[in-house]
Short mmCIF file of C-alpha atoms and ligand atoms in Angstrom, two decimals:
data_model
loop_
_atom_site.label_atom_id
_atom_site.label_comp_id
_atom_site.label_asym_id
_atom_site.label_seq_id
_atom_site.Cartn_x
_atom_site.Cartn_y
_atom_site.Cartn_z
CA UNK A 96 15.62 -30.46 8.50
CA UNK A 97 12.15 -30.28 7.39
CA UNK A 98 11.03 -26.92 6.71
CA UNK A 99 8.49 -24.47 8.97
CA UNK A 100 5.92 -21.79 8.07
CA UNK A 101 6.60 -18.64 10.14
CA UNK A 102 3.53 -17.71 12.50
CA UNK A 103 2.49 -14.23 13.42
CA UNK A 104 -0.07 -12.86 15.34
CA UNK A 105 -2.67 -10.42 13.67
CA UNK A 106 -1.02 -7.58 15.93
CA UNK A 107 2.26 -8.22 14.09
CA UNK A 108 4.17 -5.00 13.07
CA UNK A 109 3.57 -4.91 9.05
CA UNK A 110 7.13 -4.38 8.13
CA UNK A 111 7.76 -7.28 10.17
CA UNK A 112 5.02 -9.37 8.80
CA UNK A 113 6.75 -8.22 5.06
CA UNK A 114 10.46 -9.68 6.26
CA UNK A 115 8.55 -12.96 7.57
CA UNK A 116 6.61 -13.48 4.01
CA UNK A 117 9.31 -12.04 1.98
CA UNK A 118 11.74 -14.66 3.88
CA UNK A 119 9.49 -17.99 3.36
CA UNK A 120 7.73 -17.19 0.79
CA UNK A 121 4.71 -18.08 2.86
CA UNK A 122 3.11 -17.09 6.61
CA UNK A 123 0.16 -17.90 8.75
CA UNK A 124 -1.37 -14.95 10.72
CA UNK A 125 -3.62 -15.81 13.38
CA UNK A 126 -6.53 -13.99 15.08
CA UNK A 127 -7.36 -12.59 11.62
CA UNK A 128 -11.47 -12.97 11.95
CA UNK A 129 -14.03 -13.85 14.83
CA UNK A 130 -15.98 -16.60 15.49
CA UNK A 131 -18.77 -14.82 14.28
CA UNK A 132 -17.48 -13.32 11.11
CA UNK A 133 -16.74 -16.71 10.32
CA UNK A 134 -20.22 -17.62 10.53
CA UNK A 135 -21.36 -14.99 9.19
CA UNK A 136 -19.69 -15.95 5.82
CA UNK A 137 -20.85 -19.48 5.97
CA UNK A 138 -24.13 -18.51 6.32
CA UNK A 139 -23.82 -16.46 3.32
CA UNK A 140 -22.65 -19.35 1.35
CA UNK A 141 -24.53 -22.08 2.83
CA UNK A 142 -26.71 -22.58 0.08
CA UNK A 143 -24.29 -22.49 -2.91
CA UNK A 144 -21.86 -24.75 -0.85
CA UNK A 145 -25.06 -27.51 -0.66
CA UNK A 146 -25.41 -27.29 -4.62
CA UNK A 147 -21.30 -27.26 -5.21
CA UNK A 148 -21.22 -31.10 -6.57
CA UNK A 149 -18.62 -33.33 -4.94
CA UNK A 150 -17.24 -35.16 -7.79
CA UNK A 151 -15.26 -38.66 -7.63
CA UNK A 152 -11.29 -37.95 -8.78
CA UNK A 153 -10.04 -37.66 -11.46
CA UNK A 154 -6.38 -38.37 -10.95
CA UNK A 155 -5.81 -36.26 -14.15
CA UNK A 156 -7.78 -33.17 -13.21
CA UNK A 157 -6.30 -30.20 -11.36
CA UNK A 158 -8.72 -30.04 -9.13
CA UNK A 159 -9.20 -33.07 -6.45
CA UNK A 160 -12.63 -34.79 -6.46
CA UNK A 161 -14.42 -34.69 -3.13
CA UNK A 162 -14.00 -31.03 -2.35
CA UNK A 163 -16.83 -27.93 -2.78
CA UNK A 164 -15.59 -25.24 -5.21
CA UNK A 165 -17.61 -21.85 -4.96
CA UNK A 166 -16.38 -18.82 -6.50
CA UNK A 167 -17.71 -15.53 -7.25
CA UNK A 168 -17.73 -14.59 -3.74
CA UNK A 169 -17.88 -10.73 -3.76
CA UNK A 170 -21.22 -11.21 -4.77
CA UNK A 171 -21.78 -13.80 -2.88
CA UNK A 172 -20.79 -12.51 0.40
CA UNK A 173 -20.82 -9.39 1.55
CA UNK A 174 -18.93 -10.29 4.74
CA UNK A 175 -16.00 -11.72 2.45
CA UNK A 176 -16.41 -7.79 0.62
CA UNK A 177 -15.06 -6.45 4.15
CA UNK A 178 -12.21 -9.29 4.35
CA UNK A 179 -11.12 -8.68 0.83
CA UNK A 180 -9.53 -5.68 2.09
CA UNK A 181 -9.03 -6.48 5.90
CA UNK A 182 -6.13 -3.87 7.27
CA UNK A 183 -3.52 -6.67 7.11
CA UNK A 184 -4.03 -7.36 3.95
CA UNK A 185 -4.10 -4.29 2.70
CA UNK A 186 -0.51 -3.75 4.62
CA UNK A 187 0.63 -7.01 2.92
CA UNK A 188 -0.57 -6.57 -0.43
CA UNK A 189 1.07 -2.99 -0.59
CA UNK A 190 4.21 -3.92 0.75
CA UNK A 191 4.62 -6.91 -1.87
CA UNK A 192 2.86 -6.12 -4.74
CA UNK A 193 2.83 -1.98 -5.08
CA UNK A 194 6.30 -1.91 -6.02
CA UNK A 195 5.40 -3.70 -9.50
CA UNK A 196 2.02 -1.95 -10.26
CA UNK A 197 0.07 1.23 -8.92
CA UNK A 198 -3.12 -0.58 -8.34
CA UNK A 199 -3.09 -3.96 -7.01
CA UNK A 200 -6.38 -6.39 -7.35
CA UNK A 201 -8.11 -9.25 -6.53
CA UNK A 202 -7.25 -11.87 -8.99
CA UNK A 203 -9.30 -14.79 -7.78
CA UNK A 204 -12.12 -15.71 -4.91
CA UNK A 205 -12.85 -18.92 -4.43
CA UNK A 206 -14.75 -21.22 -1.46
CA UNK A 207 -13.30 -24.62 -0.93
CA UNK A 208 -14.29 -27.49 1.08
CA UNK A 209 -11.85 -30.69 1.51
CA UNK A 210 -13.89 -33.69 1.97
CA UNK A 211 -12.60 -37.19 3.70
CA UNK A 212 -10.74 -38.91 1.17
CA UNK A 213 -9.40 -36.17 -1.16
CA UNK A 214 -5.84 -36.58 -2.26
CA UNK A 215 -3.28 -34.21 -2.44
CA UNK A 216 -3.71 -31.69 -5.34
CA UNK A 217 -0.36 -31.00 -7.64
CA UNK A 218 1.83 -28.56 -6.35
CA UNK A 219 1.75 -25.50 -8.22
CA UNK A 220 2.47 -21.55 -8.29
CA UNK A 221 -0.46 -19.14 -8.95
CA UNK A 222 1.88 -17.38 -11.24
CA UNK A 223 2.31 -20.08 -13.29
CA UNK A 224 -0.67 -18.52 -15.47
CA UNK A 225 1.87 -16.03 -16.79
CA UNK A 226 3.73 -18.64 -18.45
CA UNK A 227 5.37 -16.12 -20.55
CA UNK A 228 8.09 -15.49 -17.79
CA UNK A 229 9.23 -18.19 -16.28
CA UNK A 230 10.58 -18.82 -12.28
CA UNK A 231 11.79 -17.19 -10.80
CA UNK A 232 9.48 -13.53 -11.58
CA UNK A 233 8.76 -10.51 -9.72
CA UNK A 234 6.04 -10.33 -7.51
CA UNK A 235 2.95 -10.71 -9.54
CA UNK A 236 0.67 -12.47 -6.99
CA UNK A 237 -0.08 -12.33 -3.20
CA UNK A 238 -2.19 -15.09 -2.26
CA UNK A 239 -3.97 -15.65 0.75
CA UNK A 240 -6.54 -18.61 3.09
CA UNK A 241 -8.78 -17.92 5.18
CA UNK A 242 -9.20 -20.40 7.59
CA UNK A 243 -12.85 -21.01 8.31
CA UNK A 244 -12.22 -23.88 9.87
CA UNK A 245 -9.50 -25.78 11.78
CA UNK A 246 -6.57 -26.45 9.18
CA UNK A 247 -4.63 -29.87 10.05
CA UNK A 248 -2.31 -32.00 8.36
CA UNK A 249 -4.79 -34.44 7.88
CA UNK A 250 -7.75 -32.20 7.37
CA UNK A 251 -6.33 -31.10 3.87
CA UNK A 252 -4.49 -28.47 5.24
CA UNK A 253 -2.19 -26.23 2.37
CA UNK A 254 0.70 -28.07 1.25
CA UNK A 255 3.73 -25.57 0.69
CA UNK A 256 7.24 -25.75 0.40
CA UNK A 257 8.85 -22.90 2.15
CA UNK A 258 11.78 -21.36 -0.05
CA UNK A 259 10.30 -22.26 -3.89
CA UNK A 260 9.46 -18.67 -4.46
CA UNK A 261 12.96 -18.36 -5.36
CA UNK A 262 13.24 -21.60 -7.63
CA UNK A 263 14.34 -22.76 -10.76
CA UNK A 264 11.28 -23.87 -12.81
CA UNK A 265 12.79 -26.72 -13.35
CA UNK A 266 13.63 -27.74 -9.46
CA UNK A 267 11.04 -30.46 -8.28
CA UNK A 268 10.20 -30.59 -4.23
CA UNK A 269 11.08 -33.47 -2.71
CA UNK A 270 8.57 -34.99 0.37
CA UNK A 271 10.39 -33.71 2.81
CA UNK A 272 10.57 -29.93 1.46
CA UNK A 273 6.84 -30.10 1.68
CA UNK A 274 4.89 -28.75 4.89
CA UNK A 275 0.70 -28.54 5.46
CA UNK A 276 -0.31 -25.50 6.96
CA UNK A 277 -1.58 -26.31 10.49
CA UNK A 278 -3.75 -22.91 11.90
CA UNK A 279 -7.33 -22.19 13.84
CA UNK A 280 -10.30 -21.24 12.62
CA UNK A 281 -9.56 -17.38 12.18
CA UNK A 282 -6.22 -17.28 10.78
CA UNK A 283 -5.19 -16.45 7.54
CA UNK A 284 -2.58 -18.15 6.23
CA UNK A 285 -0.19 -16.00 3.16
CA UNK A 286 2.02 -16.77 0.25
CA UNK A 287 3.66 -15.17 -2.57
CA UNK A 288 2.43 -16.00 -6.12
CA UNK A 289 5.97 -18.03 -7.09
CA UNK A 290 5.77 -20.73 -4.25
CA UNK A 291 5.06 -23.83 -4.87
CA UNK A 292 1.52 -24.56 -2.87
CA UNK A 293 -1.75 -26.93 -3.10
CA UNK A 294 -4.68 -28.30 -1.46
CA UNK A 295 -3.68 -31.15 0.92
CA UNK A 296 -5.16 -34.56 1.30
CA UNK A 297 -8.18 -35.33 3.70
CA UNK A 298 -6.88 -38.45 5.53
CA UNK A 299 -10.01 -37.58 8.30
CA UNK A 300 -13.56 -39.53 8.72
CA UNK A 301 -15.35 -36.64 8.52
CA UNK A 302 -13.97 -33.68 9.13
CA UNK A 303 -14.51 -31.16 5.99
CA UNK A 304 -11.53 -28.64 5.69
CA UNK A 305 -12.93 -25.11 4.79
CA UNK A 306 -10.70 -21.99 3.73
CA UNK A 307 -11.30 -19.06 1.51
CA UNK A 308 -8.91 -18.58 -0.91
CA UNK A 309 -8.63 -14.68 -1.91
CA UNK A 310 -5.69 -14.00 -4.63
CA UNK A 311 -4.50 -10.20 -5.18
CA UNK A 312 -2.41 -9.60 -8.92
CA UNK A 313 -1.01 -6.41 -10.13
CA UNK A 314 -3.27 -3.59 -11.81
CA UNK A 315 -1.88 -4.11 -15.05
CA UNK A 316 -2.16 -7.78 -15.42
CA UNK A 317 -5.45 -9.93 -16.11
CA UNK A 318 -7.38 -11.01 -13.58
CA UNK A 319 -7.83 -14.85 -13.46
CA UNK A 320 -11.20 -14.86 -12.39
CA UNK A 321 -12.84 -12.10 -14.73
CA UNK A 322 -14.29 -9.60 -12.01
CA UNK A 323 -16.01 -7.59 -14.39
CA UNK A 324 -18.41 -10.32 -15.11
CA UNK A 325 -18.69 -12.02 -11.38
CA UNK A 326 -20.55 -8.90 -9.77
CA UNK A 327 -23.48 -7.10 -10.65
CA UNK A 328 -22.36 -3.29 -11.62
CA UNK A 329 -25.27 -1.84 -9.59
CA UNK A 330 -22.89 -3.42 -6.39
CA UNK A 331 -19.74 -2.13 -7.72
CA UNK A 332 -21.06 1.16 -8.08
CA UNK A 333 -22.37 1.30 -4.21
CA UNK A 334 -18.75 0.17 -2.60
CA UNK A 335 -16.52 2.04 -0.83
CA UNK A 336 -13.13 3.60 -3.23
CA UNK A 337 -10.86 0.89 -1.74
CA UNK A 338 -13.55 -2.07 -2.42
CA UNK A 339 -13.67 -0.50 -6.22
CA UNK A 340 -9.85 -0.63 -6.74
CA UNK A 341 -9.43 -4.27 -5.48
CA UNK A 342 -11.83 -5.37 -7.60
CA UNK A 343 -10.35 -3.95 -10.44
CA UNK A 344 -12.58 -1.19 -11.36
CA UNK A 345 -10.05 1.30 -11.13
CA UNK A 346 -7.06 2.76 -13.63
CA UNK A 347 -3.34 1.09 -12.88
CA UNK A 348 -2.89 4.77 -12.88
CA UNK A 349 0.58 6.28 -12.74
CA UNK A 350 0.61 8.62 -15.52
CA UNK A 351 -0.10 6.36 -18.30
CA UNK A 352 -3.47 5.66 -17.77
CA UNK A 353 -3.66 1.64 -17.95
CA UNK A 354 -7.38 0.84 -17.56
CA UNK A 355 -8.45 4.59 -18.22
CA UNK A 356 -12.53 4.91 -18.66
CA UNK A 357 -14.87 7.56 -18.51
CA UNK A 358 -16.71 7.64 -15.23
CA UNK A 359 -20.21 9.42 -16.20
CA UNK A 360 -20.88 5.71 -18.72
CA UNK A 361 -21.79 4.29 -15.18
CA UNK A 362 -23.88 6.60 -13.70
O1 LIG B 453 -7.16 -25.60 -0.98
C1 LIG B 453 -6.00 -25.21 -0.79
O2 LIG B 453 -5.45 -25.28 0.30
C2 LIG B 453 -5.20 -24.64 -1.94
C3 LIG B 453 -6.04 -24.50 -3.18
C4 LIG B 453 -5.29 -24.15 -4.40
O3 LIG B 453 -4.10 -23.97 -4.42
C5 LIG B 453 -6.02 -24.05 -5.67
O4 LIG B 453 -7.25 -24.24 -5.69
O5 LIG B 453 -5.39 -23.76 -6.69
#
């Protein structure tokens, strides 16, 4: 039988949402943002989503031609700022990640647009940048979507395959262990840094997919997308404590000081 993706509503108790994730290895939570939050962040990014070049494939590269790539996006949109640590996530990211680390962060923030006639990109697992342990590992990673438009299976929804996080590394997914996230505008759809996942092919005319992918890693491991150097300090400096911490401008602090920095060097 071919595998599912749970579905939740945003309202979903936490614990609940945890059992779900924890389960598949992957979830989609609807009613996550508004219609105008979502446009809010589009307009935010309109103008470095025109420039993003849509390059013909390369069947070799990781990355699909004829998609948009922008990343960066904490300084790019301050609406995303406020979604980086939306109350579900922040139930979802403590839950899975806190008991590995005392800080959890975002790892990586990325934009992506899947044009008509992009193929499937290779399956993969976030974690696989820690190559030094290999599947199955601990929770490193929580990953997350954001749906900014309608996902489909022939839009380029996410390929996943429910179950991986608890693979071999060895263990290859046959077509029918594979599913394509199918959600609405809104919904956000989760997985844990050890399942297999990737963009999906865009078998449409013209209908551009568009999700926001937002990655969270533990406090004490390297951020893939170097934070430090993809937002102004003078912005850091302004955010809220919470904002701070996911960005990684914060110790992994339980009483060994991972991180540690003198406070008074930024002011
Ligand atoms: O676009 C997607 O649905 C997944 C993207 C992804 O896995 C990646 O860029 O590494």
């Amino acid at each position: 039988m071919k595998p599912t993706i749970p579905v939740c509503d945003s309202g979903e108790n936490p614990d609940a949402m945890h059992d779900l994730l924890s389960e598949a290895g992957c979830l989609v939570v609807t009613g996550m943002a508004e219609q105008t939050t979502i446009d809010l962040v589009k307009a935010e990014l309109a103008d470095y989503m025109q420039e993003a070049e849509s390059e013909e494939d390369d069947p070799e590269n990781f990355y699909p031609g004829k998609t948009h790539r922008v990343v960066a996006l904490m300084h790019r949109s301050p609406t995303m700022r406020e979604l980086m640590t939306h109350p579900v996530v922040e139930q979802l990211g403590d839950r899975h990640l806190l008991p590995n680390c005392a800080k959890w962060q975002l790892n990586v923030s990325a934009a992506l647009e899947i044009g008509p006639g992009a193929r499937d990109q290779i399956l993969h697992r976030e974690e696989d940048l820690y190559q030094y342990w290999s599947p199955p590992r601990p929770n490193l990673i929580l990953a997350s979507m954001w749906a900014m438009s309608d996902f489909t299976a022939d839009n380029g929804g996410t390929q996943l395959v429910p179950g991986s996080h608890r693979w071999e590394a060895d263990r290859v997914a046959t077509p029918d262990e594979v599913v394509r996230a199918e959600m609405p505008a809104g919904s956000v759809l989760f997985w844990l840094g050890g399942t297999l996942h990737g963009g999906g092919a865009n078998v449409t005319e013209d209908d551009w997919r568009y999700g926001i992918i937002l990655t969270y890693v533990l406090g004490w491991l390297r951020q893939e997308e170097n934070q430090h150097l993809s937002i102004p300090l003078l912005d850091v400096i302004s955010m809220s404590d919470v904002m701070r911490t996911r960005l990684g401008f914060d110790m992994d602090y339980d009483g060994d000081g991972l991180g540690f920095y003198d406070p008074t060097v930024l002011l």
